[in-house]
GROMACS .gro file of C-alpha atoms in nm:
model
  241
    1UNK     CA    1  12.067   2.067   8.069
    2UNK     CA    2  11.835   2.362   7.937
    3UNK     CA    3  11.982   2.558   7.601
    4UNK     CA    4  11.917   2.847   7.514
    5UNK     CA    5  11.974   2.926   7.103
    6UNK     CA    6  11.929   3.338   6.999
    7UNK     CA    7  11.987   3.392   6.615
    8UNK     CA    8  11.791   3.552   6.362
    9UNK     CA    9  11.935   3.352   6.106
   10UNK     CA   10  11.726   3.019   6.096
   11UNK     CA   11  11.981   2.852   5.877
   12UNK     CA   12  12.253   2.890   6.142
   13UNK     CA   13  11.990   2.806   6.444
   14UNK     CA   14  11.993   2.523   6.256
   15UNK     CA   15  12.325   2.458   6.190
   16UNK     CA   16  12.392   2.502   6.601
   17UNK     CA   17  12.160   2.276   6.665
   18UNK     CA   18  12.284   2.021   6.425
   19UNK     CA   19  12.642   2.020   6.634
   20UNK     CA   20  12.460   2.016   6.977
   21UNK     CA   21  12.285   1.734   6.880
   22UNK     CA   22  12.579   1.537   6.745
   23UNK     CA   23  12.775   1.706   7.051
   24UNK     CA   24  12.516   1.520   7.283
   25UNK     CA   25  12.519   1.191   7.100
   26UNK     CA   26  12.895   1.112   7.104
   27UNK     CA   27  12.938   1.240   7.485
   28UNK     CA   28  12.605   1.081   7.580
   29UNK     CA   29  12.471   1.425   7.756
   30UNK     CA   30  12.107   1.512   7.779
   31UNK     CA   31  12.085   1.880   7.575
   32UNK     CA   32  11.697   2.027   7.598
   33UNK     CA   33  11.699   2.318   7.330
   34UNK     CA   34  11.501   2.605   7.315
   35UNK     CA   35  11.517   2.869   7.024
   36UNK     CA   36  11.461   3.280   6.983
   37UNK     CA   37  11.468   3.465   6.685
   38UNK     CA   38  11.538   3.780   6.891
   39UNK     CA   39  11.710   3.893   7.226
   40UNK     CA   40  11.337   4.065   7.297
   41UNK     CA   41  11.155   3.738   7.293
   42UNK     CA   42  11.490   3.517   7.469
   43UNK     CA   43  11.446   3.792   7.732
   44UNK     CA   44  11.015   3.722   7.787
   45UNK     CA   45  11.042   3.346   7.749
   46UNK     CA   46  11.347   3.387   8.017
   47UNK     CA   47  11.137   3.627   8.241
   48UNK     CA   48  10.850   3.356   8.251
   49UNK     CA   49  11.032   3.044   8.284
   50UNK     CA   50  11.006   2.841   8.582
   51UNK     CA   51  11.375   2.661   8.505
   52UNK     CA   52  11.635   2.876   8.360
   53UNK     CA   53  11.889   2.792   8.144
   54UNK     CA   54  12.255   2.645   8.195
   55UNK     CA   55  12.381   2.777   7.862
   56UNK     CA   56  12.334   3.034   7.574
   57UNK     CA   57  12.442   3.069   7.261
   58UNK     CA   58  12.377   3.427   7.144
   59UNK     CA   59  12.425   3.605   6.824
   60UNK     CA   60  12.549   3.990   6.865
   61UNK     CA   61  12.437   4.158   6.581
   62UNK     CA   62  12.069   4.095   6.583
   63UNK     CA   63  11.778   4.393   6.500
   64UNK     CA   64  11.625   4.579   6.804
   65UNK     CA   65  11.794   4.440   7.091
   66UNK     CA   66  12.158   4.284   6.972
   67UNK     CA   67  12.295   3.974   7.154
   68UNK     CA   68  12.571   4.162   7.373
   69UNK     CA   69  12.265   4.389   7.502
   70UNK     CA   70  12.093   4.087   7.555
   71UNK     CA   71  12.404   3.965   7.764
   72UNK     CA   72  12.377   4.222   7.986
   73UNK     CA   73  12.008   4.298   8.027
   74UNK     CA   74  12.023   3.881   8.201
   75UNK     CA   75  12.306   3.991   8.377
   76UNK     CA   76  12.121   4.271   8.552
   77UNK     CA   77  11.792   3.998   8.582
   78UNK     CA   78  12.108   3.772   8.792
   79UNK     CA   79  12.141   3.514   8.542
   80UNK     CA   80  12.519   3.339   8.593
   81UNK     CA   81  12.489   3.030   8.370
   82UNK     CA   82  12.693   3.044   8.103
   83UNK     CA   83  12.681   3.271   7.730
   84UNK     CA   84  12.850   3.213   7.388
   85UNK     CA   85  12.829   3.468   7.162
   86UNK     CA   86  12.841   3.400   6.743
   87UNK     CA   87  12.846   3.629   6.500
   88UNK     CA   88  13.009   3.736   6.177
   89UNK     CA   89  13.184   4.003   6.313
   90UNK     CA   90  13.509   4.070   6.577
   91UNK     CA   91  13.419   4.437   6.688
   92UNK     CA   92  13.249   4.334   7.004
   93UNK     CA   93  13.528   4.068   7.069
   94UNK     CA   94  13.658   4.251   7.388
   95UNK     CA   95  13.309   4.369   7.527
   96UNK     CA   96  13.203   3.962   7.601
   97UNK     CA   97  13.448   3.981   7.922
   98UNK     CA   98  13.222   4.277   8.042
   99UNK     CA   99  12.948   4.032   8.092
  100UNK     CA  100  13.157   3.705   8.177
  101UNK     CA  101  13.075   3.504   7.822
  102UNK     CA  102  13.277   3.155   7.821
  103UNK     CA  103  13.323   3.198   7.446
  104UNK     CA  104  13.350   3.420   7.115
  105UNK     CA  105  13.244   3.197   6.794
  106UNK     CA  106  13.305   3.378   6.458
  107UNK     CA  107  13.097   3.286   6.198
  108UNK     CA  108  13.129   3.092   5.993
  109UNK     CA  109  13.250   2.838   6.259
  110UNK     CA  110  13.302   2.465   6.201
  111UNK     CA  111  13.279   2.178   6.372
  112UNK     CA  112  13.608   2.218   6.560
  113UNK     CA  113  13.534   2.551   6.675
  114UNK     CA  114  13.227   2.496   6.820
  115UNK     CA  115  13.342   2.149   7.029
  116UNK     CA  116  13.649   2.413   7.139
  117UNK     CA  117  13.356   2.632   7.285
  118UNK     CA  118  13.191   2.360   7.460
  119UNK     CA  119  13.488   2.194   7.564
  120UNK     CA  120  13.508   2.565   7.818
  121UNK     CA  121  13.152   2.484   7.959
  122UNK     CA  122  13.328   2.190   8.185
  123UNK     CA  123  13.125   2.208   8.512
  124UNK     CA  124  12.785   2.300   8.336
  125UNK     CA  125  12.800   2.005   8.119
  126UNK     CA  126  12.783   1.775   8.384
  127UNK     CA  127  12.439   1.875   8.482
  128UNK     CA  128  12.376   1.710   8.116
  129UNK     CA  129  12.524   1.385   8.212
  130UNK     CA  130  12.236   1.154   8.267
  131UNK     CA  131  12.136   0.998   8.593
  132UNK     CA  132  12.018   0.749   8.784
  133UNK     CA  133  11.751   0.823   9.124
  134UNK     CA  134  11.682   0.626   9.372
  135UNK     CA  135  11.572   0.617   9.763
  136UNK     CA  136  11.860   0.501  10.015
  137UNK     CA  137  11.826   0.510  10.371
  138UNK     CA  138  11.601   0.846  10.312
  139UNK     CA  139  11.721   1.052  10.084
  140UNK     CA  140  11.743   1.098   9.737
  141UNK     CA  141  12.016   0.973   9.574
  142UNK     CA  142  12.138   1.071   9.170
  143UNK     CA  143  12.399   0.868   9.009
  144UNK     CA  144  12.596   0.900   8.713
  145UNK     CA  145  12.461   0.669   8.419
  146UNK     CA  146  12.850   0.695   8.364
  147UNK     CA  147  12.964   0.542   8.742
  148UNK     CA  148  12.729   0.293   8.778
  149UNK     CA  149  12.915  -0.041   8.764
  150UNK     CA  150  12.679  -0.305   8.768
  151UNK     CA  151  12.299  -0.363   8.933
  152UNK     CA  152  12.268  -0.701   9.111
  153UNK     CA  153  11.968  -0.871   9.276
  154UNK     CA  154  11.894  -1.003   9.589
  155UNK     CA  155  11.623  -1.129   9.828
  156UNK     CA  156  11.359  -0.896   9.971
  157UNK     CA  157  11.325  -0.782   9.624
  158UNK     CA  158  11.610  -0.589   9.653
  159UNK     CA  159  11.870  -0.443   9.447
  160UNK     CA  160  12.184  -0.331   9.501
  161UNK     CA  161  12.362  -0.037   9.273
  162UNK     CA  162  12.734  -0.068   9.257
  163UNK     CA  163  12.899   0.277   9.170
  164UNK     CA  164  13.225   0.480   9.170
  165UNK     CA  165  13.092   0.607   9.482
  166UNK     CA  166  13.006   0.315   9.669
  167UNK     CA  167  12.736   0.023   9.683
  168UNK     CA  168  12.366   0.142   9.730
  169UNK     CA  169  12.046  -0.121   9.816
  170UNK     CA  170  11.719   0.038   9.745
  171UNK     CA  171  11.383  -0.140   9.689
  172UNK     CA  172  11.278  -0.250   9.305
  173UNK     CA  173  11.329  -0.556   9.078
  174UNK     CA  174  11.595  -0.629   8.835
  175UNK     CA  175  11.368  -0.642   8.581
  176UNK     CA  176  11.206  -0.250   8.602
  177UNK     CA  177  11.584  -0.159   8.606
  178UNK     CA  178  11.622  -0.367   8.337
  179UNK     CA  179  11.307  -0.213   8.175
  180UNK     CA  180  11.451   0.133   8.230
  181UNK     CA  181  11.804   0.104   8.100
  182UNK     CA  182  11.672  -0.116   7.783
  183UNK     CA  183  11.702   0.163   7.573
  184UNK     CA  184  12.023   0.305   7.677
  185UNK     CA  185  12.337   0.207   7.495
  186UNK     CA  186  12.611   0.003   7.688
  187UNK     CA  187  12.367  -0.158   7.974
  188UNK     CA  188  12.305  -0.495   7.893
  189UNK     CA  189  12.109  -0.819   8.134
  190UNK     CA  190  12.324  -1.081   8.225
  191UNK     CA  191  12.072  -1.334   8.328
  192UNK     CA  192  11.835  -1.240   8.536
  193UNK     CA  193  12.052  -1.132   8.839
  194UNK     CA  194  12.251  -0.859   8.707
  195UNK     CA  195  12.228  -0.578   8.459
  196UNK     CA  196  12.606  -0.424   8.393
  197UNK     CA  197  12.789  -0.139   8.243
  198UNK     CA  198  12.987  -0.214   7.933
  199UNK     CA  199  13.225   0.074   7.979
  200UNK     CA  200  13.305  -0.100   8.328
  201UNK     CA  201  13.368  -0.467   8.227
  202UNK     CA  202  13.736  -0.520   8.294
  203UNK     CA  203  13.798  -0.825   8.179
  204UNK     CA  204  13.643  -1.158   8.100
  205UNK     CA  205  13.751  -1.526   8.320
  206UNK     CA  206  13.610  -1.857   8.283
  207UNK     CA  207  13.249  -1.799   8.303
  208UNK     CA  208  13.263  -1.501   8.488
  209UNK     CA  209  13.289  -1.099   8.420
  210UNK     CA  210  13.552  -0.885   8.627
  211UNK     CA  211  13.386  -0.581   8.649
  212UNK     CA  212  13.617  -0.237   8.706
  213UNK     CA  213  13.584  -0.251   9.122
  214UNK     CA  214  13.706  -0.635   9.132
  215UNK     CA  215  13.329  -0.719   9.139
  216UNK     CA  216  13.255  -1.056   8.974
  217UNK     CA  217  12.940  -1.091   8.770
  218UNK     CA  218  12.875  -1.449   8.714
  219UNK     CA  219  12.737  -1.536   8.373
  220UNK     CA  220  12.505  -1.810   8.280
  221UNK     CA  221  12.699  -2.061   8.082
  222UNK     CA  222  12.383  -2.036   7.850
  223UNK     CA  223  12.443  -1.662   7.793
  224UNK     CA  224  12.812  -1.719   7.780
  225UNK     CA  225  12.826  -1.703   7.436
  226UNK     CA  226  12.635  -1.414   7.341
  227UNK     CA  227  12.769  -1.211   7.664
  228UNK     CA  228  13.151  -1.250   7.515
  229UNK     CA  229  13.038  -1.130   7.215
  230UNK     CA  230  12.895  -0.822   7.270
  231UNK     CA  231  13.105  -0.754   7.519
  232UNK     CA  232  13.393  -0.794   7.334
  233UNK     CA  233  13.226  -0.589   7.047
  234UNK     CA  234  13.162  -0.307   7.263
  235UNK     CA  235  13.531  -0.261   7.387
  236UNK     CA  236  13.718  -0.413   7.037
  237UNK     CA  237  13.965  -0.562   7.261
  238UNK     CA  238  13.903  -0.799   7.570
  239UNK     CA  239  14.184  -0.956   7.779
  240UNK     CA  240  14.140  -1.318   7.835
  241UNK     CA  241  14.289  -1.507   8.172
   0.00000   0.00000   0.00000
C-alpha cells in the first residue's frame, strides 16, 4: 500500500511516520511511504508516477499551494484513493467533505487520534495486508498471509496451500516456501512436510496439531517438544485433549 505524506513541518513528517510504522507493525500491513514538503512537488511526483497512491495524509496550511488546494487539484487529475488532512487549525474543517477526505486530524494529534483515522481507511488497508502468489490451474492466485492455514507436501513435488478460501496445489518444494516465510513472524516448519500458521493452530492432541479447518498436522515426535512450546508461547494459552 503506497503513502503519500505532505507537510512542511519535518518534525511532524516524522512524527506521522513514526505511528505508520508502528501502525504497520502491530497489524502486520505492508505501508510504502513517500514524503513532500509541498502540495507543488506531491502534485509532480503524483503526475509522473507509474503507481498512485492508496492514501494521503495532507497538511492544509502549507506556503504556495495549501493541502485543501492540493485536495482538489488530484481530484480534478481523478484521483479517488483516500486523503487525511492535519493541521493546527479547524477553519477548513467543513471544506474536507467538498473533496471526499476520510479524516480531519488536528494537530497536535496523539496516538489515539491518528489509529481513529486509520481505523476509517477499512477497505484500503487491505491492499496492505500481505500476500501470498501462486499459479493454480492458470491463473494467478493472491492469498492472505492472514488465511493461509497450513502448507503441506506431497509427491510430484507438490504443495498444497490450505486457506480460508479453500485448498490450492501448485508446483514448488516445502522448503522454498519454507525459505520464503522464514522471516515472517507466526510461520513456523513442522518437519519437513508442513509449514503452518500459528494464528490458525487450534489446539494441540497427542502428537498431532488441530489446525482451525479440522486439518491435522502431524508432528514429529522429535519436534514434539519444541513445536508445543512455541506454539503454546505464541497463543499464551493452548487447550490440551
Amino acid at each position: 500500500m503506497l503513502i503519500y505524506l505532505c507537510d512542511d513541518s519535518e518534525i511532524d513528517t516524522l512524527r506521522l511516520r513514526h505511528y505508520l510504522d508502528i501502525y504497520a507493525s502491530q497489524l502486520k500491513l505492508d505501508f510504502e511511504i513517500s514524503s513532500f514538503f509541498s502540495g507543488k512537488e506531491l502534485i509532480n511526483a503524483f503526475k509522473q508516477a507509474c503507481q498512485k497512491p492508496d492514501l494521503m495524509f495532507l497538511d492544509i496550511l502549507m506556503p504556495e499551494l495549501s493541502g485543501m488546494e492540493t485536495a482538489r487539484k488530484l481530484r480534478d487529475m481523478h484521483y479517488n484513493g483516500g486523503i487525511i488532512f492535519t493541521t493546527s487549525s479547524t477553519k477548513h474543517a467543513m471544506d474536507s467533505y467538498e473533496v471526499n477526505a476520510i479524516y480531519y486530524l488536528q494537530k497536535p494529534y496523539g496516538r489515539m487520534h491518528f489509529e481513529n483515522a486509520m481505523s476509517r481507511c477499512g477497505m484500503l488497508l487491505r491492499k496492505a495486508k500481505p500476500r501470498f502468489t501462486f499459479a493454480h490451474r492458470k491463473k494467478v492466485i493472491a492469498v492472505l498471509y492472514e488465511d493461509i492455514i497450513f502448507f503441506e507436501t506431497v509427491p510430484s513435488h507438490n504443495v498444497i496451500l490450505h486457506a480460508i478460501s479453500g485448498t490450492y496445489s501448485f508446483s514448488g518444494s516445502l522448503t522454498q516456501i519454507a525459505g520464503f516465510f522464514s522471516k515472517t513472524e507466526g510461520f513456523i516448519p513442522v518437519g519437513r512436510s508442513f509449514l503452518i500458521n500459528l494464528d490458525h493452530v487450534a489446539r494441540w492432541t497427542g502428537n498431532d496439531l488441530v489446525m482451525s479447518d479440522g486439518s491435522i498436522v502431524q508432528v514429529p515426535l522429535r519436534k514434539r517438544e519444541k513445536v508445543l512450546e512455541i506454539v503454546a508461547g505464541w497463543q499464551n494459552k493452548l487447550p490440551l485433549l
